[in-house]
Amino acid sequence: MVSLLAFLFGLSLTGVDIVTFTLLMLAGILVVIVAGFRIAKRAYEEEELSIQAPEKPGEVIRVNVRPYLLSQLLAMGVYFLLAALLWDKLPGRVAIHSNASGKPDSFASKTLGVLLFPLVVYPLFLAVTYFLQEPAFAPQLRFSERGWKAFAEFMTFMALGLVFLDALLLLYNAGYIPSGWIGYSVWVFLAVTFGMIFRLLRERGEGA
């Protein structure tokens, strides 16, 4: 998952069109989810077949994902409330992506850009966060409990950061802020993201 996110961030800096980016992101997350289920299924099958099953799964790691899910849902709600308030002030075609300098480089219809893309992308973070509560995932992926919580925090940060950047795009499209604000925010978002990736890799290493 971390490799996928790093790839997507690198891809976003190349200026690839939003449709290609979204399709690649959806395909990558689908692969991660399917692989996670297969790992969990295999873990349980091996546990049942093992003679030493009472010792097997060892320490079960459980993470309370409810606060992370609620944070993501709240952010989504704020975004769609802002979209509703600004709807009449948005142009027929809106900017939906910007380059590293904050200059918009991809556009779509208002309905597609403001509503449909977020409705497809935002739930993906919710889904990944929700599946973190599966106890079989943690030992198989060799996360410590701290690493598992760091992963949940990372997913939540990604979701909230994306909502924040999309909210800035809304304000830009409505004429309230200059494009430069988006550029500065993107760089801050990327810097914090790579810092969290480093933390996640460190925590995972401690759990290996």
Short mmCIF file of C-alpha atoms in Angstrom, two decimals:
data_model
loop_
_atom_site.label_atom_id
_atom_site.label_comp_id
_atom_site.label_asym_id
_atom_site.label_seq_id
_atom_site.Cartn_x
_atom_site.Cartn_y
_atom_site.Cartn_z
CA MET A 1 0.00 0.00 0.00
CA VAL A 2 2.80 2.40 0.84
CA SER A 3 4.50 1.64 -2.49
CA LEU A 4 1.22 2.31 -4.31
CA LEU A 5 0.78 5.67 -2.60
CA ALA A 6 4.36 6.70 -3.35
CA PHE A 7 3.81 5.73 -6.99
CA LEU A 8 0.59 7.75 -7.19
CA PHE A 9 2.23 10.84 -5.71
CA GLY A 10 5.08 10.59 -8.19
CA LEU A 11 2.57 10.12 -10.98
CA SER A 12 0.60 13.18 -9.91
CA LEU A 13 3.72 15.34 -10.31
CA THR A 14 4.14 14.27 -13.95
CA GLY A 15 0.95 16.03 -15.00
CA VAL A 16 -0.90 12.86 -16.04
CA ASP A 17 -4.56 13.50 -16.83
CA ILE A 18 -7.02 12.99 -14.01
CA VAL A 19 -8.93 10.14 -15.67
CA THR A 20 -5.78 8.03 -16.09
CA PHE A 21 -4.66 8.87 -12.55
CA THR A 22 -8.01 7.88 -11.08
CA LEU A 23 -8.17 4.61 -13.00
CA LEU A 24 -4.65 3.66 -11.90
CA MET A 25 -5.46 4.53 -8.30
CA LEU A 26 -8.65 2.48 -8.33
CA ALA A 27 -6.86 -0.49 -9.90
CA GLY A 28 -4.02 -0.30 -7.39
CA ILE A 29 -6.28 -0.09 -4.35
CA LEU A 30 -8.41 -2.95 -5.67
CA VAL A 31 -5.29 -5.10 -5.97
CA VAL A 32 -4.26 -4.21 -2.40
CA ILE A 33 -7.69 -5.09 -0.99
CA VAL A 34 -7.90 -8.39 -2.89
CA ALA A 35 -4.35 -9.32 -1.84
CA GLY A 36 -5.21 -8.49 1.78
CA PHE A 37 -8.21 -10.79 1.76
CA ARG A 38 -6.15 -13.61 0.23
CA ILE A 39 -3.47 -13.17 2.90
CA ALA A 40 -6.08 -13.23 5.66
CA LYS A 41 -7.78 -16.29 4.23
CA ARG A 42 -4.50 -18.18 3.91
CA ALA A 43 -3.54 -17.23 7.47
CA TYR A 44 -6.74 -18.65 8.89
CA GLU A 45 -6.45 -21.82 6.81
CA GLU A 46 -2.89 -22.41 8.01
CA GLU A 47 -3.97 -21.80 11.59
CA GLU A 48 -6.71 -24.43 11.34
CA LEU A 49 -4.34 -27.00 9.83
CA SER A 50 -1.54 -26.41 12.30
CA ILE A 51 -0.99 -28.88 15.10
CA GLN A 52 0.22 -26.02 17.27
CA ALA A 53 -2.88 -23.97 16.57
CA PRO A 54 -3.37 -22.86 20.22
CA GLU A 55 -0.03 -21.05 20.03
CA LYS A 56 -0.55 -19.74 16.57
CA PRO A 57 -1.93 -16.79 16.06
CA GLY A 58 0.08 -15.30 18.93
CA GLU A 59 -0.71 -11.73 19.88
CA VAL A 60 -3.83 -10.55 18.08
CA ILE A 61 -3.56 -6.93 17.10
CA ARG A 62 -6.82 -5.02 17.13
CA VAL A 63 -7.12 -1.40 16.15
CA ASN A 64 -10.19 0.69 16.95
CA VAL A 65 -10.84 2.23 13.54
CA ARG A 66 -14.00 4.08 14.56
CA PRO A 67 -12.30 7.44 15.35
CA TYR A 68 -10.46 7.34 12.01
CA LEU A 69 -13.63 6.50 10.08
CA LEU A 70 -15.58 9.25 11.85
CA SER A 71 -12.85 11.80 11.06
CA GLN A 72 -12.92 10.86 7.39
CA LEU A 73 -16.71 10.94 7.22
CA LEU A 74 -16.79 14.36 8.92
CA ALA A 75 -14.27 15.74 6.41
CA MET A 76 -16.32 14.35 3.52
CA GLY A 77 -19.44 15.94 4.95
CA VAL A 78 -17.72 19.33 5.22
CA TYR A 79 -16.55 19.09 1.60
CA PHE A 80 -20.00 18.30 0.21
CA LEU A 81 -21.57 21.03 2.37
CA LEU A 82 -19.06 23.51 0.94
CA ALA A 83 -19.81 22.23 -2.58
CA ALA A 84 -23.53 22.79 -2.00
CA LEU A 85 -22.96 26.33 -0.71
CA LEU A 86 -20.73 27.25 -3.67
CA TRP A 87 -22.61 25.36 -6.37
CA ASP A 88 -24.26 28.38 -7.99
CA LYS A 89 -20.95 30.27 -8.07
CA LEU A 90 -19.00 27.51 -9.81
CA PRO A 91 -18.49 27.65 -13.58
CA GLY A 92 -19.79 24.96 -15.94
CA ARG A 93 -16.26 23.51 -16.27
CA VAL A 94 -14.11 23.40 -13.18
CA ALA A 95 -10.44 22.78 -12.49
CA ILE A 96 -10.02 19.34 -10.93
CA HIS A 97 -6.24 19.03 -10.80
CA SER A 98 -3.24 21.33 -10.61
CA ASN A 99 0.48 20.95 -11.14
CA ALA A 100 3.09 21.41 -8.42
CA SER A 101 3.01 25.20 -8.86
CA GLY A 102 -0.73 25.29 -8.26
CA LYS A 103 -1.69 26.08 -11.86
CA PRO A 104 -4.80 24.11 -12.94
CA ASP A 105 -3.97 21.66 -15.71
CA SER A 106 -7.05 19.47 -15.94
CA PHE A 107 -10.74 20.35 -16.19
CA ALA A 108 -14.10 18.58 -16.13
CA SER A 109 -17.78 19.37 -16.01
CA LYS A 110 -19.04 20.72 -12.71
CA THR A 111 -21.03 17.60 -11.85
CA LEU A 112 -18.18 15.23 -12.70
CA GLY A 113 -15.42 17.23 -11.05
CA VAL A 114 -17.19 18.40 -7.91
CA LEU A 115 -19.38 15.40 -7.14
CA LEU A 116 -18.64 12.19 -9.03
CA PHE A 117 -14.86 12.03 -8.63
CA PRO A 118 -15.01 12.64 -4.86
CA LEU A 119 -17.82 10.09 -4.50
CA VAL A 120 -15.58 7.49 -6.16
CA VAL A 121 -12.26 8.37 -4.52
CA TYR A 122 -13.14 9.26 -0.91
CA PRO A 123 -14.82 5.92 -0.05
CA LEU A 124 -11.61 4.08 -1.01
CA PHE A 125 -9.82 5.48 2.05
CA LEU A 126 -12.81 4.55 4.20
CA ALA A 127 -12.71 0.99 2.85
CA VAL A 128 -8.98 0.53 3.46
CA THR A 129 -9.28 2.00 6.96
CA TYR A 130 -12.24 -0.24 7.76
CA PHE A 131 -10.38 -3.41 6.77
CA LEU A 132 -7.53 -2.54 9.14
CA GLN A 133 -9.64 -3.98 11.96
CA GLU A 134 -9.27 -7.48 10.50
CA PRO A 135 -7.00 -9.20 13.06
CA ALA A 136 -5.45 -11.56 10.49
CA PHE A 137 -3.93 -8.73 8.48
CA ALA A 138 -1.58 -7.44 11.18
CA PRO A 139 0.56 -10.51 11.87
CA GLN A 140 0.79 -11.48 8.22
CA LEU A 141 1.95 -8.03 7.16
CA ARG A 142 4.32 -7.95 10.17
CA PHE A 143 3.04 -4.71 11.64
CA SER A 144 3.40 -3.98 15.30
CA GLU A 145 0.39 -2.51 17.07
CA ARG A 146 2.02 0.91 16.82
CA GLY A 147 2.62 0.34 13.12
CA TRP A 148 -0.98 -0.66 12.57
CA LYS A 149 -2.20 2.52 14.26
CA ALA A 150 0.29 4.53 12.22
CA PHE A 151 -1.20 2.98 9.08
CA ALA A 152 -4.72 3.99 10.18
CA GLU A 153 -3.46 7.51 10.90
CA PHE A 154 -1.78 7.62 7.50
CA MET A 155 -4.98 6.62 5.69
CA THR A 156 -6.89 9.26 7.62
CA PHE A 157 -4.32 11.94 6.87
CA MET A 158 -4.47 11.06 3.17
CA ALA A 159 -8.26 11.31 3.16
CA LEU A 160 -8.31 14.61 5.07
CA GLY A 161 -5.51 16.05 2.97
CA LEU A 162 -7.29 15.19 -0.26
CA VAL A 163 -10.51 16.73 1.03
CA PHE A 164 -8.63 19.89 1.99
CA LEU A 165 -7.00 20.21 -1.44
CA ASP A 166 -10.33 19.59 -3.16
CA ALA A 167 -11.92 22.25 -0.96
CA LEU A 168 -9.23 24.70 -2.08
CA LEU A 169 -10.05 23.84 -5.69
CA LEU A 170 -13.69 24.60 -4.96
CA LEU A 171 -12.78 28.00 -3.53
CA TYR A 172 -10.49 28.67 -6.50
CA ASN A 173 -13.19 27.73 -9.01
CA ALA A 174 -15.63 30.01 -7.20
CA GLY A 175 -13.12 32.86 -7.42
CA TYR A 176 -12.35 33.22 -3.72
CA ILE A 177 -8.64 32.32 -3.67
CA PRO A 178 -5.71 32.52 -6.13
CA SER A 179 -4.20 29.36 -7.62
CA GLY A 180 -0.96 29.97 -5.70
CA TRP A 181 -2.63 28.90 -2.48
CA ILE A 182 -3.19 25.47 -3.99
CA GLY A 183 0.46 25.19 -5.01
CA TYR A 184 1.74 25.99 -1.52
CA SER A 185 -0.73 23.57 0.04
CA VAL A 186 0.27 20.77 -2.34
CA TRP A 187 3.94 21.10 -1.35
CA VAL A 188 3.08 21.10 2.37
CA PHE A 189 0.84 18.08 1.84
CA LEU A 190 3.56 16.20 -0.05
CA ALA A 191 6.19 17.01 2.59
CA VAL A 192 4.01 15.78 5.45
CA THR A 193 2.96 12.73 3.44
CA PHE A 194 6.51 11.56 2.81
CA GLY A 195 7.30 12.16 6.47
CA MET A 196 4.39 9.92 7.44
CA ILE A 197 5.51 7.27 4.93
CA PHE A 198 8.94 7.26 6.58
CA ARG A 199 7.32 6.92 9.99
CA LEU A 200 5.12 4.10 8.73
CA LEU A 201 8.10 2.20 7.32
CA ARG A 202 9.97 2.66 10.61
CA GLU A 203 7.04 1.40 12.67
CA ARG A 204 6.59 -1.55 10.34
CA GLY A 205 10.25 -2.39 10.71
CA GLU A 206 9.88 -2.49 14.48
CA GLY A 207 7.05 -4.94 14.08
CA ALA A 208 8.85 -7.26 11.64
#
